[in-house]
mmCIF file of C-alpha atoms in Angstrom:
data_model
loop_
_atom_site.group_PDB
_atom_site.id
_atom_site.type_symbol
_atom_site.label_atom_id
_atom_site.label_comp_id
_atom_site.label_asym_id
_atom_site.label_seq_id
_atom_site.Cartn_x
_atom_site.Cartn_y
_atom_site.Cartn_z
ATOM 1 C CA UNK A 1486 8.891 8.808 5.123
ATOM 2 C CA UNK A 1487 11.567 9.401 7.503
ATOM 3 C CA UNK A 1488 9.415 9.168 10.650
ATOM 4 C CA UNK A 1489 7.887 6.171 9.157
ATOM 5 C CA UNK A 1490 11.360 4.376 8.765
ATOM 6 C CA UNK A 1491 12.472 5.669 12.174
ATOM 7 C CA UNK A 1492 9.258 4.599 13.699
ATOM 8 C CA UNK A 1493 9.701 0.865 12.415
ATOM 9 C CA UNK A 1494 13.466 0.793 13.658
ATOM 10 C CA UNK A 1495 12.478 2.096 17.306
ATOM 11 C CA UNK A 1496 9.290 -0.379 17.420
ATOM 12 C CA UNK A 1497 11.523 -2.890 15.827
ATOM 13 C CA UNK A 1498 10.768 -5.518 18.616
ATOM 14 C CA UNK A 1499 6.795 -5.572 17.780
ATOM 15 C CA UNK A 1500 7.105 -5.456 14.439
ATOM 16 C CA UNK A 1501 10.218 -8.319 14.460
ATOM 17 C CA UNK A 1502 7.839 -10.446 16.685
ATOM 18 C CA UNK A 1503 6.362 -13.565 15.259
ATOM 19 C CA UNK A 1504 3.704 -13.594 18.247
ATOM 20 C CA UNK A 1505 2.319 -10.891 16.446
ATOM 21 C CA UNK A 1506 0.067 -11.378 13.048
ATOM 22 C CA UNK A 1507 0.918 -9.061 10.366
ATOM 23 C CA UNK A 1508 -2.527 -7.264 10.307
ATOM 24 C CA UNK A 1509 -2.195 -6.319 13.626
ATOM 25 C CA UNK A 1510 1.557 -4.715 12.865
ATOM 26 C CA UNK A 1511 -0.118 -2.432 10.166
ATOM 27 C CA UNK A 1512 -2.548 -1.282 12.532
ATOM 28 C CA UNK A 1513 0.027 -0.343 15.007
ATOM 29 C CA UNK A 1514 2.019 0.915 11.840
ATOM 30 C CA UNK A 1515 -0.955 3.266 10.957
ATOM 31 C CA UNK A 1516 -1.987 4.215 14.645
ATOM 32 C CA UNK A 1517 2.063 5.125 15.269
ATOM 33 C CA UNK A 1518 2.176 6.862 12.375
ATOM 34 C CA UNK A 1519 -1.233 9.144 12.555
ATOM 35 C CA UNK A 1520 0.038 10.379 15.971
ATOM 36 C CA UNK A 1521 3.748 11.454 13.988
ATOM 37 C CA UNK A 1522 1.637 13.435 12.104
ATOM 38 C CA UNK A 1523 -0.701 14.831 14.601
ATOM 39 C CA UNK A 1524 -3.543 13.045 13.587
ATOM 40 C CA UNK A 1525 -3.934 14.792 10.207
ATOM 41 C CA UNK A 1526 -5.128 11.908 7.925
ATOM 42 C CA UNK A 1527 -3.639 13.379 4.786
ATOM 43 C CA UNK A 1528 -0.385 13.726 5.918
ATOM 44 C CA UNK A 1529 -0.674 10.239 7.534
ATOM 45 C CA UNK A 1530 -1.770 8.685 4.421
ATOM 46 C CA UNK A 1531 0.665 10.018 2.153
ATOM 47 C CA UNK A 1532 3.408 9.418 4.957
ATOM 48 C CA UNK A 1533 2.299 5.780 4.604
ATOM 49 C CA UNK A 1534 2.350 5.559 1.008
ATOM 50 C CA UNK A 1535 5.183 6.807 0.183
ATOM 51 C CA UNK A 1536 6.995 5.540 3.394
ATOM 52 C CA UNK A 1537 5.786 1.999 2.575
ATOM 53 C CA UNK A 1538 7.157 1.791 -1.793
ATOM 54 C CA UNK A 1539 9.766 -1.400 -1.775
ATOM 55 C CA UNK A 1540 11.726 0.692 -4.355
ATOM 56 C CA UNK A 1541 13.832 3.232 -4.837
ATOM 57 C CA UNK A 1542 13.618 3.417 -8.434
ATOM 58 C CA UNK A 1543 11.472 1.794 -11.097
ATOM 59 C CA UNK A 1544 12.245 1.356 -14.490
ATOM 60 C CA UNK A 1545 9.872 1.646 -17.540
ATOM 61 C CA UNK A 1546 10.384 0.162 -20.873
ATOM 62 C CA UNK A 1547 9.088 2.393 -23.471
ATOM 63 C CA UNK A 1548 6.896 0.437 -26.050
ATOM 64 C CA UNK A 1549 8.042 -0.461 -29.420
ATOM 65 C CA UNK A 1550 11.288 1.956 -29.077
ATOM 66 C CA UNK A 1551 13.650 -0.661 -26.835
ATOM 67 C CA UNK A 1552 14.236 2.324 -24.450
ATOM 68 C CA UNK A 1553 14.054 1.932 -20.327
ATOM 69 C CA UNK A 1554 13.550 5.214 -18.164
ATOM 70 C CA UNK A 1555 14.477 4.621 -14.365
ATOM 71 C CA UNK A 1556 12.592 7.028 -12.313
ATOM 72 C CA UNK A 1557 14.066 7.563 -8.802
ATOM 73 C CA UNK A 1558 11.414 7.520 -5.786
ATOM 74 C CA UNK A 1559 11.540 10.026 -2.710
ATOM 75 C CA UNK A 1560 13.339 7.614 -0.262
ATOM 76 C CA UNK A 1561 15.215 7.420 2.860
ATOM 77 C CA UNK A 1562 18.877 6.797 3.416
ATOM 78 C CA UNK A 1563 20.626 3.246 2.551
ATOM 79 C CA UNK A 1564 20.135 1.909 6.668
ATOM 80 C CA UNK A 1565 16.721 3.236 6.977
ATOM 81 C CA UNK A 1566 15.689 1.521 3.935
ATOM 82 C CA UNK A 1567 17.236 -1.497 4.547
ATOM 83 C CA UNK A 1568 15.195 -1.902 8.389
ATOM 84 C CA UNK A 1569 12.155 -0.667 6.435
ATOM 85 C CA UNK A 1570 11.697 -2.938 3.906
ATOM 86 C CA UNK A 1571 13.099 -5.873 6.491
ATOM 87 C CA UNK A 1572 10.087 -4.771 9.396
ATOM 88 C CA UNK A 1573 7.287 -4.038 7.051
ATOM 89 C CA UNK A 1574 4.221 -6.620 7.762
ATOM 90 C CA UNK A 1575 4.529 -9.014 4.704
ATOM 91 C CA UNK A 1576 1.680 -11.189 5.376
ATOM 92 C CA UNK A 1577 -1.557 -9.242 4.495
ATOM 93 C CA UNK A 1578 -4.133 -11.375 3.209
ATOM 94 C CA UNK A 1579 -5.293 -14.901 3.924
ATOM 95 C CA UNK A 1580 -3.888 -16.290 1.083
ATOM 96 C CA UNK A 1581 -0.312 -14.987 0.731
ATOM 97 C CA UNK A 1582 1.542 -17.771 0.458
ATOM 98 C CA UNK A 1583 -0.034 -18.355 -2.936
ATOM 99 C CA UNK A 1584 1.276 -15.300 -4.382
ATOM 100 C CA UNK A 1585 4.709 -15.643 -2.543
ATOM 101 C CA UNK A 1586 3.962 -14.712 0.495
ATOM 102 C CA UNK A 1587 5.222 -11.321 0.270
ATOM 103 C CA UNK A 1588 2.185 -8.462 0.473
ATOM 104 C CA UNK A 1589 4.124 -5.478 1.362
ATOM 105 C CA UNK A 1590 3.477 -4.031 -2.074
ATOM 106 C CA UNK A 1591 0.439 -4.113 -1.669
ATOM 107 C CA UNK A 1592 0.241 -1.181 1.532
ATOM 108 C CA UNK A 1593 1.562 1.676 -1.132
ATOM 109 C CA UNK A 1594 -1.543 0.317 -2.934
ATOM 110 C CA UNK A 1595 -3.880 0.407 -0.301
ATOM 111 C CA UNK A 1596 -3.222 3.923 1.635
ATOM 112 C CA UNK A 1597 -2.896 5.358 -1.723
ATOM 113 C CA UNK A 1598 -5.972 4.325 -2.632
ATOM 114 C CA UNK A 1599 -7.450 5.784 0.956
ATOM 115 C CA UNK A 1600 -5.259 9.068 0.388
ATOM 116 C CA UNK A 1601 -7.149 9.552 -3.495
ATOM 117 C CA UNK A 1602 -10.784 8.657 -1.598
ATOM 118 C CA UNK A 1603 -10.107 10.589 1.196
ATOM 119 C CA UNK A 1604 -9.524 13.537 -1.010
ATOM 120 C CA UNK A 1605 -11.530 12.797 -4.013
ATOM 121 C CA UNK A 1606 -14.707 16.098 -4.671
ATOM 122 C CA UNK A 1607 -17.407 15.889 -6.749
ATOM 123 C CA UNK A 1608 -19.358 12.782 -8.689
ATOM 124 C CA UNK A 1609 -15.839 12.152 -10.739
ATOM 125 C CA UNK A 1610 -14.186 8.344 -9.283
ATOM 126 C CA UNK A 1611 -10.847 9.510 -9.143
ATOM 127 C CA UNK A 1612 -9.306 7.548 -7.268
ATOM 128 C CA UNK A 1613 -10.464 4.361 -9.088
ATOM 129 C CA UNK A 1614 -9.391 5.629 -12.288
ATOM 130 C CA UNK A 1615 -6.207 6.007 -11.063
ATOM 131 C CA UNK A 1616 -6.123 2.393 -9.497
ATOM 132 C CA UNK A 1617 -7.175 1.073 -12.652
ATOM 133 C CA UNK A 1618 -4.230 3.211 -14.461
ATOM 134 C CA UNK A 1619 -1.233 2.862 -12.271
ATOM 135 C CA UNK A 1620 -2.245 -1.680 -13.077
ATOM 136 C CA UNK A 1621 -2.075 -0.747 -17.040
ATOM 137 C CA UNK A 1622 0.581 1.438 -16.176
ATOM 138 C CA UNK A 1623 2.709 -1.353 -14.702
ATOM 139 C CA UNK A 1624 1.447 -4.076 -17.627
ATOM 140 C CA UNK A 1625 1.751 -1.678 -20.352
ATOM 141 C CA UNK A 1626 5.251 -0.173 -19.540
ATOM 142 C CA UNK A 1627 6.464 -3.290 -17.866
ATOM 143 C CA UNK A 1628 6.556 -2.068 -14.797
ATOM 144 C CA UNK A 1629 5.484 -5.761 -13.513
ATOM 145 C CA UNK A 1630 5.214 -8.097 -15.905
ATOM 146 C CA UNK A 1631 1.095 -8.329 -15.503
ATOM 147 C CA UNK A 1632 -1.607 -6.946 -13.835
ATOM 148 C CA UNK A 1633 -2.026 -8.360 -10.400
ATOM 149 C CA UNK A 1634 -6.146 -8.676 -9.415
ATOM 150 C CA UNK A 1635 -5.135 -8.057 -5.944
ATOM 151 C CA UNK A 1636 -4.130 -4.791 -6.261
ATOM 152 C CA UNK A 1637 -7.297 -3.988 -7.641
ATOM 153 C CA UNK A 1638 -9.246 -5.299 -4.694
ATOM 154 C CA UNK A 1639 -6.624 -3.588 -2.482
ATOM 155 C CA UNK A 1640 -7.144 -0.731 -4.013
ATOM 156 C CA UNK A 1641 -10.690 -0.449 -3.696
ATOM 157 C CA UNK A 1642 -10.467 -1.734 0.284
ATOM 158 C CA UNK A 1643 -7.835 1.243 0.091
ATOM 159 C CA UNK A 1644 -10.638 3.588 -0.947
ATOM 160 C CA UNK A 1645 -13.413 1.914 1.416
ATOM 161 C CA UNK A 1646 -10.932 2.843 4.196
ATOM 162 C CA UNK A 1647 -10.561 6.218 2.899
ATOM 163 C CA UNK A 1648 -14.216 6.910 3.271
ATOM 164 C CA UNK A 1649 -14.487 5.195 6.694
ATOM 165 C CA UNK A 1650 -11.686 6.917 8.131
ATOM 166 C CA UNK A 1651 -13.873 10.508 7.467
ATOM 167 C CA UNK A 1652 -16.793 9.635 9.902
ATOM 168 C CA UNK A 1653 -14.508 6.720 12.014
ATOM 169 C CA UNK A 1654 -11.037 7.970 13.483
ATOM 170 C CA UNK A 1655 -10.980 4.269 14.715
ATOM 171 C CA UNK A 1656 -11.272 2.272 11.309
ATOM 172 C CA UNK A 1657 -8.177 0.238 10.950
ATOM 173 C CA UNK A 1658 -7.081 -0.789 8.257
ATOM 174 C CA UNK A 1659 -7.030 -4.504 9.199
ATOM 175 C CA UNK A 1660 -10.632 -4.654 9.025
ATOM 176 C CA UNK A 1661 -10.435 -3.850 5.502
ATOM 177 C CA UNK A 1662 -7.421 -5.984 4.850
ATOM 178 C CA UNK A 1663 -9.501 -8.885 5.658
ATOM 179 C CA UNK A 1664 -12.992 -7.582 3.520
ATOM 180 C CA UNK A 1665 -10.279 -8.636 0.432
ATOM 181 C CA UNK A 1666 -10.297 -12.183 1.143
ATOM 182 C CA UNK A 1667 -14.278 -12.238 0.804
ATOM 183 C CA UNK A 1668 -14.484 -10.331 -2.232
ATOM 184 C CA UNK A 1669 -11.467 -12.616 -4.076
ATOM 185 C CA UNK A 1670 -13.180 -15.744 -2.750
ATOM 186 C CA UNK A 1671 -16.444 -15.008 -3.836
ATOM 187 C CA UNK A 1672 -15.462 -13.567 -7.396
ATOM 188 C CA UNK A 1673 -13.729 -17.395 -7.637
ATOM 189 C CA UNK A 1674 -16.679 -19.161 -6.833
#
């Protein structure tokens, strides 16, 4: 997470740079950060995940007892965080500025989602299963106040990545970024 932070300060002019469309930052986020980790895709998946969480701590309100837990993330120092959060791409999909315009969530979502693919075995959908939980999760224990149908579609691009990425070191994950927009737009049809 720490290279990931550091990465984003030292590239800070690209990814500060409105000439430049968000998409393109995360693929220059995911290409800097797969050579940091010497091209090993599991290390550069989780590095992203984790790297990419808005929060440092999330708090979950235990059903029917009036209790909240806070659990505390893995994160990097105050600074770090601070130019992290600021140079993360924000704009993701075509229609951001419907949901706020802020997607950055939405990249824990989606290399997650690749990470669980990536290293899923056997007939058993993991890795959907655990998309569909962590959106109850986050309704249920309110996490977020509902379930968000984007993440849901991220989270399956997430996974489509994660099985391109095994046969195609140059999938980006722009190219599956934009696949979203389809599927959400012809769902609404």
């Amino acid at each position: 997470m720490e290279a990931m932070a550091n990465m984003l300060s030292i590239k800070s002019d690209l990814f500060r740079s409105a000439d430049i469309d968000d998409l393109t930052k995360l693929d220059s986020l995911y290409r800097s950060v797969i050579q940091i980790c010497d091209q090993d895709l599991n290390r550069t998946l989780i590095t992203l995940t984790f790297g990419s969480v808005g929060v440092r701590t999330f708090p979950i309100s235990v059903p029917y007892s009036g209790l909240t837990l806070h659990f505390y993330l893995p994160s990097v120092g105050d600074s770090l965080f601070e130019i992290k959060q600021r140079l993360l791409p924000k704009k993701l999909l075509r229609f951001s500025d419907e949901y706020g315009g802020d997607d950055s969530d939405k990249i824990a979502h989606f290399f997650g989602s690749a990470f669980l693919e990536l290293n899923s075995v056997g007939l058993f959908d993991f890795a959907s299963l655990f998309g569909y939980f962590v959106e109850y999760f986050e309704q249920y224990f309110k996490v977020q106040s509902k379930a968000d149908p984007r993440d849901l579609l991220i989270n399956e691009a997430g996974r489509a990545f994660g099985r391109a990425i095994e046969n195609n070191p140059h999938a980006l994950p722009s190219q599956f970024f934009l696949n979203v927009y389809d599927t959400l737009n012809s769902h609404n049809r």
